[in-house]
Coordinates of C-alpha atoms in Angstrom, one line a residue:
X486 CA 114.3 129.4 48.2
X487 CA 113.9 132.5 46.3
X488 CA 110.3 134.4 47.0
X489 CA 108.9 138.1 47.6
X490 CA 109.3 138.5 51.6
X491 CA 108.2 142.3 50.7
X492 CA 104.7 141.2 51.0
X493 CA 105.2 139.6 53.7
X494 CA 105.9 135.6 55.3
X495 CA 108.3 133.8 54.1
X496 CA 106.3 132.1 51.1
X497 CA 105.0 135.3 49.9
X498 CA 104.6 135.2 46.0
X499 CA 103.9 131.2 46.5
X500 CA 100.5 130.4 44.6
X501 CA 99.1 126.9 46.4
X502 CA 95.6 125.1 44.4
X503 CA 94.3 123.4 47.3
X504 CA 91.7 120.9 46.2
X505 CA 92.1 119.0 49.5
X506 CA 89.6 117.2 51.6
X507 CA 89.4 116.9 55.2
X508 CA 92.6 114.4 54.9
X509 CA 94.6 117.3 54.0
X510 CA 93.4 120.4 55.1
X511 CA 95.8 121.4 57.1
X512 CA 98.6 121.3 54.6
X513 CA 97.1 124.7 52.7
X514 CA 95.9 126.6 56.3
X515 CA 100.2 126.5 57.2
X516 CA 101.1 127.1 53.9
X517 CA 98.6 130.5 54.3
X518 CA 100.0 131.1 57.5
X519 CA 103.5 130.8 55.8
X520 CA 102.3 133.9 53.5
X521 CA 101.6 131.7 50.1
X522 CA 98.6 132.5 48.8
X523 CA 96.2 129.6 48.8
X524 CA 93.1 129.2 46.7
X525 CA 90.4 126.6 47.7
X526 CA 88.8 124.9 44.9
X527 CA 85.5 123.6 46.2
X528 CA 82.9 121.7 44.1
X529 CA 79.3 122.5 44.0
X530 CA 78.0 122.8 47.0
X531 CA 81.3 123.1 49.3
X532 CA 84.4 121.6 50.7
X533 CA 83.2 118.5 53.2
X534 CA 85.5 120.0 55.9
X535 CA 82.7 123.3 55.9
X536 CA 80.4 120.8 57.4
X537 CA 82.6 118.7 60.1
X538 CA 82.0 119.6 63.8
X539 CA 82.0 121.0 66.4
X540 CA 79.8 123.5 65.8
X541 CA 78.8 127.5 66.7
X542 CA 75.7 128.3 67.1
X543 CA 75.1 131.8 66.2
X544 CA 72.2 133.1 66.1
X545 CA 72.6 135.9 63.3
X546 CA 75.1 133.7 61.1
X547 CA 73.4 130.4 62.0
X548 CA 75.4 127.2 62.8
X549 CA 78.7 127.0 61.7
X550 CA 81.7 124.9 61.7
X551 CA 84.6 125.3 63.9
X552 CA 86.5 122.8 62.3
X553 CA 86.4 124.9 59.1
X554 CA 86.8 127.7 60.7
X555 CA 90.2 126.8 61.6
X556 CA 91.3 124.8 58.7
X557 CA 90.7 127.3 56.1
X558 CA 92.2 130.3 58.2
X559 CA 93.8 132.4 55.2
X560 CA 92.5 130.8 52.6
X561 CA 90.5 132.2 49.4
X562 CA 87.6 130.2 47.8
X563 CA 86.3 129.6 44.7
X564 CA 84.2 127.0 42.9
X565 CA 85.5 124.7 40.5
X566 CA 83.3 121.4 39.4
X567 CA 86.1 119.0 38.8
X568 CA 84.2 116.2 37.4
X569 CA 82.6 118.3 34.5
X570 CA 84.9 118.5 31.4
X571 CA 84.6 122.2 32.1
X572 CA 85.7 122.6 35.2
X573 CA 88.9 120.1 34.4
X574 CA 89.7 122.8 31.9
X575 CA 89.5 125.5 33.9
X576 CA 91.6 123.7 36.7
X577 CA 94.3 122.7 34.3
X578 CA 94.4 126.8 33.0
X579 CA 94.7 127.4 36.8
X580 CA 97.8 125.1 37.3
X581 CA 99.6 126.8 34.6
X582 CA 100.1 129.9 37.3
X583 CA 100.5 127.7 40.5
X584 CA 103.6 126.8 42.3
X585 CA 101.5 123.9 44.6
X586 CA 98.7 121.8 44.1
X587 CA 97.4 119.7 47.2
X588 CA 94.9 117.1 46.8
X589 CA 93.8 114.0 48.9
X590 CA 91.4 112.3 46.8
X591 CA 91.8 108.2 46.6
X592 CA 94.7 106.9 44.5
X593 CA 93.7 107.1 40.9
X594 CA 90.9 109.9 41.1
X595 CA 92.8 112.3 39.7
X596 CA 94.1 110.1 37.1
X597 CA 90.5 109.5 36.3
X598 CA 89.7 113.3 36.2
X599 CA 92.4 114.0 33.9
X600 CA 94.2 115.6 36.3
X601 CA 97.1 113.0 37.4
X602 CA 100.2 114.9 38.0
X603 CA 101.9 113.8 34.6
X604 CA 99.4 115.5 32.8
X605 CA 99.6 118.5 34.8
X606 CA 103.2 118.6 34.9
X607 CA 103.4 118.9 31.2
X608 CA 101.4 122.0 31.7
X609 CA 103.7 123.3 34.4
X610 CA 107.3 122.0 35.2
X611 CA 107.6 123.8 37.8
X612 CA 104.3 122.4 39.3
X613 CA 105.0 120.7 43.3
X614 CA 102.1 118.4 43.3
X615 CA 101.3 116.9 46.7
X616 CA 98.8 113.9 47.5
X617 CA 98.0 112.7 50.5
X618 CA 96.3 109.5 50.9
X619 CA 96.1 107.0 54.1
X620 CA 98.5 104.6 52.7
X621 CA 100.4 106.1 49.8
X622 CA 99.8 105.9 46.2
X623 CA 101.2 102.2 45.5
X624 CA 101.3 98.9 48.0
X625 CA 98.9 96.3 49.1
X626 CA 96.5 99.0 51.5
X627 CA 96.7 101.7 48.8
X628 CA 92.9 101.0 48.2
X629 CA 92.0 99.8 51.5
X630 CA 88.8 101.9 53.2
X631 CA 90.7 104.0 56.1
X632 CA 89.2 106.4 58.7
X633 CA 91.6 108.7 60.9
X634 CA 90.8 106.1 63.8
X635 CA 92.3 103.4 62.1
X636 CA 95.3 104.9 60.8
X637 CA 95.7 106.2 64.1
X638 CA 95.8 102.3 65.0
X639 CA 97.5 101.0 62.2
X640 CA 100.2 103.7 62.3
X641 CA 101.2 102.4 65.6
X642 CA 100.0 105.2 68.0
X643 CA 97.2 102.8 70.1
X644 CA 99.5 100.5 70.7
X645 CA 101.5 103.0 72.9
X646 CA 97.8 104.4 75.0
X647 CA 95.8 103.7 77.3
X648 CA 96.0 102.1 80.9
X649 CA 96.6 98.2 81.9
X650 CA 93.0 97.2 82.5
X651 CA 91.3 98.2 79.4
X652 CA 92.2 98.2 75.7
X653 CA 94.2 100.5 73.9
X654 CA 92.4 104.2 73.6
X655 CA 92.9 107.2 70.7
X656 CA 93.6 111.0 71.7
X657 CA 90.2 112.6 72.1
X658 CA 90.0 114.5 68.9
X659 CA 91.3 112.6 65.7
X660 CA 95.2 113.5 64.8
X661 CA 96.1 111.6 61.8
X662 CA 94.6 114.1 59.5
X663 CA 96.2 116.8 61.0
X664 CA 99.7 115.0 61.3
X665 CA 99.2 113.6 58.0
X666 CA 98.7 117.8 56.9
X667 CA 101.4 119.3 58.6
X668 CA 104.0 116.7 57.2
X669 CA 102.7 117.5 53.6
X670 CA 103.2 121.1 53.7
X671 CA 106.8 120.6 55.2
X672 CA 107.2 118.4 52.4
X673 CA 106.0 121.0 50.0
X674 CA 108.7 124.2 51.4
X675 CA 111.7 120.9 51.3
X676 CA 110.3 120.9 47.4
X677 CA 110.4 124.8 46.5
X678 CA 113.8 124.5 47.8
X679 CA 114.8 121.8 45.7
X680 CA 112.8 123.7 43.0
X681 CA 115.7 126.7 43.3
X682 CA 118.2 123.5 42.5
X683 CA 116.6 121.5 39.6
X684 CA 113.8 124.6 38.0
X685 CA 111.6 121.3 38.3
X686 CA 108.6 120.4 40.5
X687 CA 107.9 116.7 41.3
X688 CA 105.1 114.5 43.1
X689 CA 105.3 114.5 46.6
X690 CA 103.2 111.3 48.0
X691 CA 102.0 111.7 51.4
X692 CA 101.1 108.4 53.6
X693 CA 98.9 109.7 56.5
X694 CA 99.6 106.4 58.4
X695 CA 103.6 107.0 57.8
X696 CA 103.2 110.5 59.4
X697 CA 101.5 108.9 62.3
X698 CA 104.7 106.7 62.9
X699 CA 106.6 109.9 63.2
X700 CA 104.6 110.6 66.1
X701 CA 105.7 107.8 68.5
X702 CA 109.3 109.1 68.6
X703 CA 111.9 107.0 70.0
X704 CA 109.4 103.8 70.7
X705 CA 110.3 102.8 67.1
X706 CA 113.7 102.2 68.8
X707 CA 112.4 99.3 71.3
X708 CA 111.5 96.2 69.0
X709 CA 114.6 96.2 67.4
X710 CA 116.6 96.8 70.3
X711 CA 115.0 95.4 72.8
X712 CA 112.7 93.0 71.1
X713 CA 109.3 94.6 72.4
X714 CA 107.5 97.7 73.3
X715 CA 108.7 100.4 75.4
X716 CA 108.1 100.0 79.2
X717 CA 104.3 100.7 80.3
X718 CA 102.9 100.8 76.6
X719 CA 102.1 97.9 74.6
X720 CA 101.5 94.7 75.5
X721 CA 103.4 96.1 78.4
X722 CA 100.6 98.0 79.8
X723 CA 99.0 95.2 81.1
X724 CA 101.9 94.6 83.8
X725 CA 100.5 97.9 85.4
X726 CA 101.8 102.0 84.9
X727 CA 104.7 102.4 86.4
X728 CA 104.3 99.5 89.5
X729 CA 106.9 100.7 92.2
X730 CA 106.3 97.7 94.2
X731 CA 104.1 94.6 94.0
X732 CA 100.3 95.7 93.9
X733 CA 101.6 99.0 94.1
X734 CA 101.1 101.8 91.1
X735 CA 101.8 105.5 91.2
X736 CA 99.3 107.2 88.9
X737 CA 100.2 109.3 86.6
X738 CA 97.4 112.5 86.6
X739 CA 97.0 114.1 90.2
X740 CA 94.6 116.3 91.9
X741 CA 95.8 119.4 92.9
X742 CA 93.4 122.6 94.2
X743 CA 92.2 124.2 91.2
X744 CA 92.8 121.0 88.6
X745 CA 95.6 118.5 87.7
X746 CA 98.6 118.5 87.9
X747 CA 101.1 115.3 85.1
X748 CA 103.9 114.0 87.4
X749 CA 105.8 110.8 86.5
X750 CA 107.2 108.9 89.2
X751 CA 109.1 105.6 89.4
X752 CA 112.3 104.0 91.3
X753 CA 114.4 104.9 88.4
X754 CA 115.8 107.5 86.0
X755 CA 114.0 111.1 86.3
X756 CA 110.9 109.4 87.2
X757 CA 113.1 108.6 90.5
X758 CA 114.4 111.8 91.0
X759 CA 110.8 113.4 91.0
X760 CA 110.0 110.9 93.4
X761 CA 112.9 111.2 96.2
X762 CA 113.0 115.3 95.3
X763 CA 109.3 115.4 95.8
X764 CA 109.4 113.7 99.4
X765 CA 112.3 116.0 100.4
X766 CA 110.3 118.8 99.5
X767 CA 107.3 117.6 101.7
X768 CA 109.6 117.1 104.3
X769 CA 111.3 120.5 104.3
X770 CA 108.0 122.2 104.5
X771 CA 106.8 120.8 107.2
X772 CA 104.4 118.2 106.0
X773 CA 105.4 114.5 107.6
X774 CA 102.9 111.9 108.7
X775 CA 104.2 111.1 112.0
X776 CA 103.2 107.4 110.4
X777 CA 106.7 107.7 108.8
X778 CA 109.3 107.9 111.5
X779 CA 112.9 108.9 110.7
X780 CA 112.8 106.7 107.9
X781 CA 111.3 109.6 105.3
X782 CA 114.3 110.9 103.9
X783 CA 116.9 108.0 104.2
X784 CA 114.9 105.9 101.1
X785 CA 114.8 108.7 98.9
X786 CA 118.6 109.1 98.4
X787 CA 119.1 105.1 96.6
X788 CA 115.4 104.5 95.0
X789 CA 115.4 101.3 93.3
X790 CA 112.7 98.4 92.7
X791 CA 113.2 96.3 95.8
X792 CA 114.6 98.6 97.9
X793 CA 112.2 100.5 99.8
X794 CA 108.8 98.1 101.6
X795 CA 105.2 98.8 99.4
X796 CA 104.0 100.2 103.5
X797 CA 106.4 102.8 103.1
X798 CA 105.8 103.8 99.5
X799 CA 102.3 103.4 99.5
X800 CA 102.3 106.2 102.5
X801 CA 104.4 108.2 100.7
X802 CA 102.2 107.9 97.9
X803 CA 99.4 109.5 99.6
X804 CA 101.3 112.4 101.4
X805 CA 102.4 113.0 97.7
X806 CA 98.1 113.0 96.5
X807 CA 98.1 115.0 99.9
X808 CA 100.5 117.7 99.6
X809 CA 99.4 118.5 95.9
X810 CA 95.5 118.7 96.9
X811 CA 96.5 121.1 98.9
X812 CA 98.1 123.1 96.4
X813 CA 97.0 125.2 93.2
X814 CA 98.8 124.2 90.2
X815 CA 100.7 127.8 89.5
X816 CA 102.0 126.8 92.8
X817 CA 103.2 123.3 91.9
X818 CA 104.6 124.6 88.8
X819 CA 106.7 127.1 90.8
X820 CA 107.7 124.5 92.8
X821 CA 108.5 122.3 90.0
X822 CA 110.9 124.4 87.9
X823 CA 113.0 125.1 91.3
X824 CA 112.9 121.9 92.8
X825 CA 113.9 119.7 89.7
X826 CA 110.8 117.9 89.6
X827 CA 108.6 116.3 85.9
X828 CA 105.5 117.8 87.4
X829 CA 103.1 120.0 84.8
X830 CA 100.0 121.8 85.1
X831 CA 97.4 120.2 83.0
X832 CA 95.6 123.6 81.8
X833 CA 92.1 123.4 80.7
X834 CA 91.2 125.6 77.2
X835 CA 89.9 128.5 79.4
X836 CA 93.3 128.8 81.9
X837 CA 94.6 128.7 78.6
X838 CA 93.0 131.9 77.5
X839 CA 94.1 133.3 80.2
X840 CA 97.9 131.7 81.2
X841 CA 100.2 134.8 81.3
X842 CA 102.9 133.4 79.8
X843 CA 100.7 133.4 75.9
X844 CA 99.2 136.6 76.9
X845 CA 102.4 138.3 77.7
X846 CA 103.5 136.9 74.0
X847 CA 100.6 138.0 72.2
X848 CA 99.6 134.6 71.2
X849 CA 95.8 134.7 71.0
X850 CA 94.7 136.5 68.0
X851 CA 91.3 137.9 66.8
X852 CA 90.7 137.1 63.1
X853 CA 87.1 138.0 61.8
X854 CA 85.2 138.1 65.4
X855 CA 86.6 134.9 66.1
X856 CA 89.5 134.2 68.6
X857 CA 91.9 132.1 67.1
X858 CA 95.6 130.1 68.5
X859 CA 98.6 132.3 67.2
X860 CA 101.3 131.2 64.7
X861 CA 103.7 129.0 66.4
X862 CA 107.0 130.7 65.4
X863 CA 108.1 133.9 65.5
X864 CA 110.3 134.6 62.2
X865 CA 112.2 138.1 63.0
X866 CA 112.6 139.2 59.2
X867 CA 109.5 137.3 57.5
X868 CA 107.1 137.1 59.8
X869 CA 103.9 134.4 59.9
X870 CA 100.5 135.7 60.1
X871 CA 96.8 135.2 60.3
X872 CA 95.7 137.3 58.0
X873 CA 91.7 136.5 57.2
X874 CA 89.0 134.3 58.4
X875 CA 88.1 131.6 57.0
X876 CA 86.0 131.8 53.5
X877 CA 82.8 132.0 52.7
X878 CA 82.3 129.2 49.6
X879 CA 82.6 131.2 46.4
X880 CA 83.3 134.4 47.9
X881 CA 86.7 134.7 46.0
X882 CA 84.9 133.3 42.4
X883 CA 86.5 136.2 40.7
X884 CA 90.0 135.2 41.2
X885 CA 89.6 132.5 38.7
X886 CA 90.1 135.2 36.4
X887 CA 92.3 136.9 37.9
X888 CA 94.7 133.9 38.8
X889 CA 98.1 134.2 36.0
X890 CA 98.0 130.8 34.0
X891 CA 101.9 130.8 33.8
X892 CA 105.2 130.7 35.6
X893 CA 108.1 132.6 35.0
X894 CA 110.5 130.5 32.8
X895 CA 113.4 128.6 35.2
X896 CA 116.4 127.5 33.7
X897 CA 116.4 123.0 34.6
X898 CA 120.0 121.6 36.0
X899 CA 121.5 118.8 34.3
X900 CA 120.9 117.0 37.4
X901 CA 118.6 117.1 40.8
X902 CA 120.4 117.0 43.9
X903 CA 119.2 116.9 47.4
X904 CA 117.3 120.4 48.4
X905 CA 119.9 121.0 51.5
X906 CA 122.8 119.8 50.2
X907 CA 125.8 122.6 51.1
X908 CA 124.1 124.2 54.2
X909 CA 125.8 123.9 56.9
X910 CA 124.3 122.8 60.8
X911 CA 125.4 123.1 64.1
X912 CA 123.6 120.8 66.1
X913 CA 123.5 122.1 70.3
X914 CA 120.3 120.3 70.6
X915 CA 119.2 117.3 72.8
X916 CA 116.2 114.9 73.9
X917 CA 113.2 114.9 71.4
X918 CA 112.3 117.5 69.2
X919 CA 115.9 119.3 68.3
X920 CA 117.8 116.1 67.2
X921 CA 114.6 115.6 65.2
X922 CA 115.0 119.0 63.1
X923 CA 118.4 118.0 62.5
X924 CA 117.8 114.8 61.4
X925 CA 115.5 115.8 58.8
X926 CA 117.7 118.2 57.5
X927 CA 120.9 116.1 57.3
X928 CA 118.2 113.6 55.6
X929 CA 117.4 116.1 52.8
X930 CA 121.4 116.9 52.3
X931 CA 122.7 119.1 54.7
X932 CA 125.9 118.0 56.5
X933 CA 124.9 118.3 60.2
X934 CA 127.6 118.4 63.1
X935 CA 125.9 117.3 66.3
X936 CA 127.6 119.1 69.4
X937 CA 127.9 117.0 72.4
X938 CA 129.1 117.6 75.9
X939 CA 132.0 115.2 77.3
X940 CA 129.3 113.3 79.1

């Protein structure tokens, strides 16, 4: 993909229309942070997301959303009334010049408006035109009322939470949106490079509740393999988080001395492991219940269901709540990382703010008074940025004029091929999130090679 890194990220010289509602808001703030330049069209009035919460109360600015604040980091605003015959005009001048248009609008709104990407695309060839809508543009839900909660639900991710005694439970603060977001502009940077192919744009169409199904990772795996859910989620939940013995369930969350501490324990796998290191570990400092006898470290060296009594385990249990009470959770981290255990801190925002593993990298940045989470990735030629707060509705009005209403002329190929067909991947990576890169590039063309070790 061909752009000007002089001025800085790696989609400087990208011009993005983003007339996205809350669904999609995301997908322009990563494209800003990516260096495109982004340009808000709001109606009369203002964006909806301007008006979501939670909320600052300031007392010289008045009360104002956080929620914007962060979703429209980077971006530029101006008004455009989209529903007049006026302000279609001026939107379809506008597209002439853009390389992206987002929107998020019901199926058929834009179609309504004039503004349906075959019309635009005669205007601009070049023209990647994303929508994102909860269920995609065609299909039996297309039309169906949808709120992030129940694509959330419907996307599979509720089945997966929650504990045994209750029903299934959503992450605090909704996701779907911001999944939904987040997939779109990765869709968008797959498109420019297809773009450098073909000279052609195309429609991208978004399903928020398909990008939730992204998010459960390998538990698509279980019903066909296994015929159900994976083990403690599900229906599965209800036969109690990880039960060790009969009546007998090792939570999950712990106490520790300054907060809490995630450890997984079981009889099996690297739950097990954690288990039997964790008692050694007790044992080697000094901690024992004299309750225990010489028993304490024979069980830990063949943990499996059935082999060690619930007496045993359920002490063991509590010199485990015991020993971490005890302990703060920089401690238990330590301990972790040299002891082979899946024990992590569960940091709370303002140990955040002050963890010196982001301060050391510079993470937090200030942008416009406001502190705000730094860009996730550290490119060492083309750097991303944060480069201004979040508008002020109207405040870049002028741009309209300013905006170019055409693209430079791209020679088309006779045909389209895939955007990463001909590069070239090693793949070292393992678990979750590596293979997962790699499969979505061999996906859009590129031949991947997948290093293994002999085991």
């Amino acid at each position: 993909m061909t752009t000007d890194s002089s001025v800085g990220g790696p989609l400087a010289g990208i011009r993005v229309l983003d007339l996205a509602t809350e669904r999609a808001e995301l997908t322009g703030r990563v494209l800003a942070d990516l260096g495109a330049r982004v340009l808000k069209i709001e109606p009369p009035g203002g964006a909806s997301a301007r008006f979501l919460p939670p909320f600052d109360h300031d007392r010289v600015s008045g009360e104002t959303s956080l929620y914007w604040a962060a979703v429209a980091l980077g971006k530029e605003s101006a008004v455009v009334d989209i529903e007049s015959a006026e302000g279609q005009e001026r939107l379809r001048r506008l597209v002439g010049g853009a390389d992206i248009l987002i929107e998020s609008f019901d199926p058929g709104v834009m179609e309504s408006l004039g503004l349906a990407y075959d019309r635009l695309h005669s205007i601009n060839p070049g023209l990647i035109y994303v929508s994102v809508t909860p269920y995609g543009q065609d299909g039996p839900l297309a039309t169906r009322p949808a709120t992030d909660l129940t694509l959330e639900a419907s996307g599979g991710l509720l089945g997966l939470q929650g504990d045994g005694d209750r029903p299934p439970v959503p992450v605090g603060y909704p996701q779907a949106a911001f999944h939904a977001g987040v997939q779109a502009a990765a869709d968008a940077v797959i498109a420019l490079n297809e773009r450098e192919r073909s000279g052609l744009g195309q429609h991208l169409d978004v399903s928020m509740q398909a990008a939730m199904v992204w998010t459960l990772m390998n538990a698509t795996g279980y019903p066909p393999n296994t015929g159900g859910d994976p083990p403690t989620s599900g229906e599965n939940r209800r036969k109690g988080r990880i039960e060790i013995a009969p009546g007998l369930v090792f939570p999950n969350i712990w106490r520790c001395k300054d907060g809490y501490v995630q450890a997984t324990m079981t009889l099996a796998g690297l739950g097990g492991r954690t288990l039997g290191n964790l008692v050694k570990l007790i044992e080697a400092e000094g901690m024992l219940s004299p309750s225990l006898g010489d028993g304490w470290i024979a069980w830990t060296d063949a943990l499996a269901p059935g082999s060690v009594d619930a007496e045993t385990l359920t002490v063991a249990r509590d010199e485990i709540a015991r020993y971490f009470e005890l302990r703060t959770c920089e401690e238990l981290m330590r301990r972790a990382v040299e002891h082979k255990l899946l024990v992590s801190p569960i940091r709370t925002v303002p140990a955040l703010l002050e963890w010196p593993q982001l301060k050391e990298r510079d993470y937090w940045e200030l942008v416009g008074g406001r502190l705000h989470p730094g860009v996730p990735v550290r490119l060492s030629r083309t750097p991303m940025r944060l480069s201004a707060p979040a508008p002020a509705l109207a405040e870049h009005q002028t741009t309209l004029s300013d905006w170019p209403t055409s693209q430079p002329a791209r020679p088309v190929a006779a045909t389209r091929g895939r955007p990463f067909e001909g590069l070239k991947v090693a793949d070292f990576a393992w678990v979750g999130v590596g293979p997962i890169i790699a499969k979505a590039l061999a996906d859009h063309g590129a031949t991947v090679v997948h290093i293994e070790s002999s085991t």
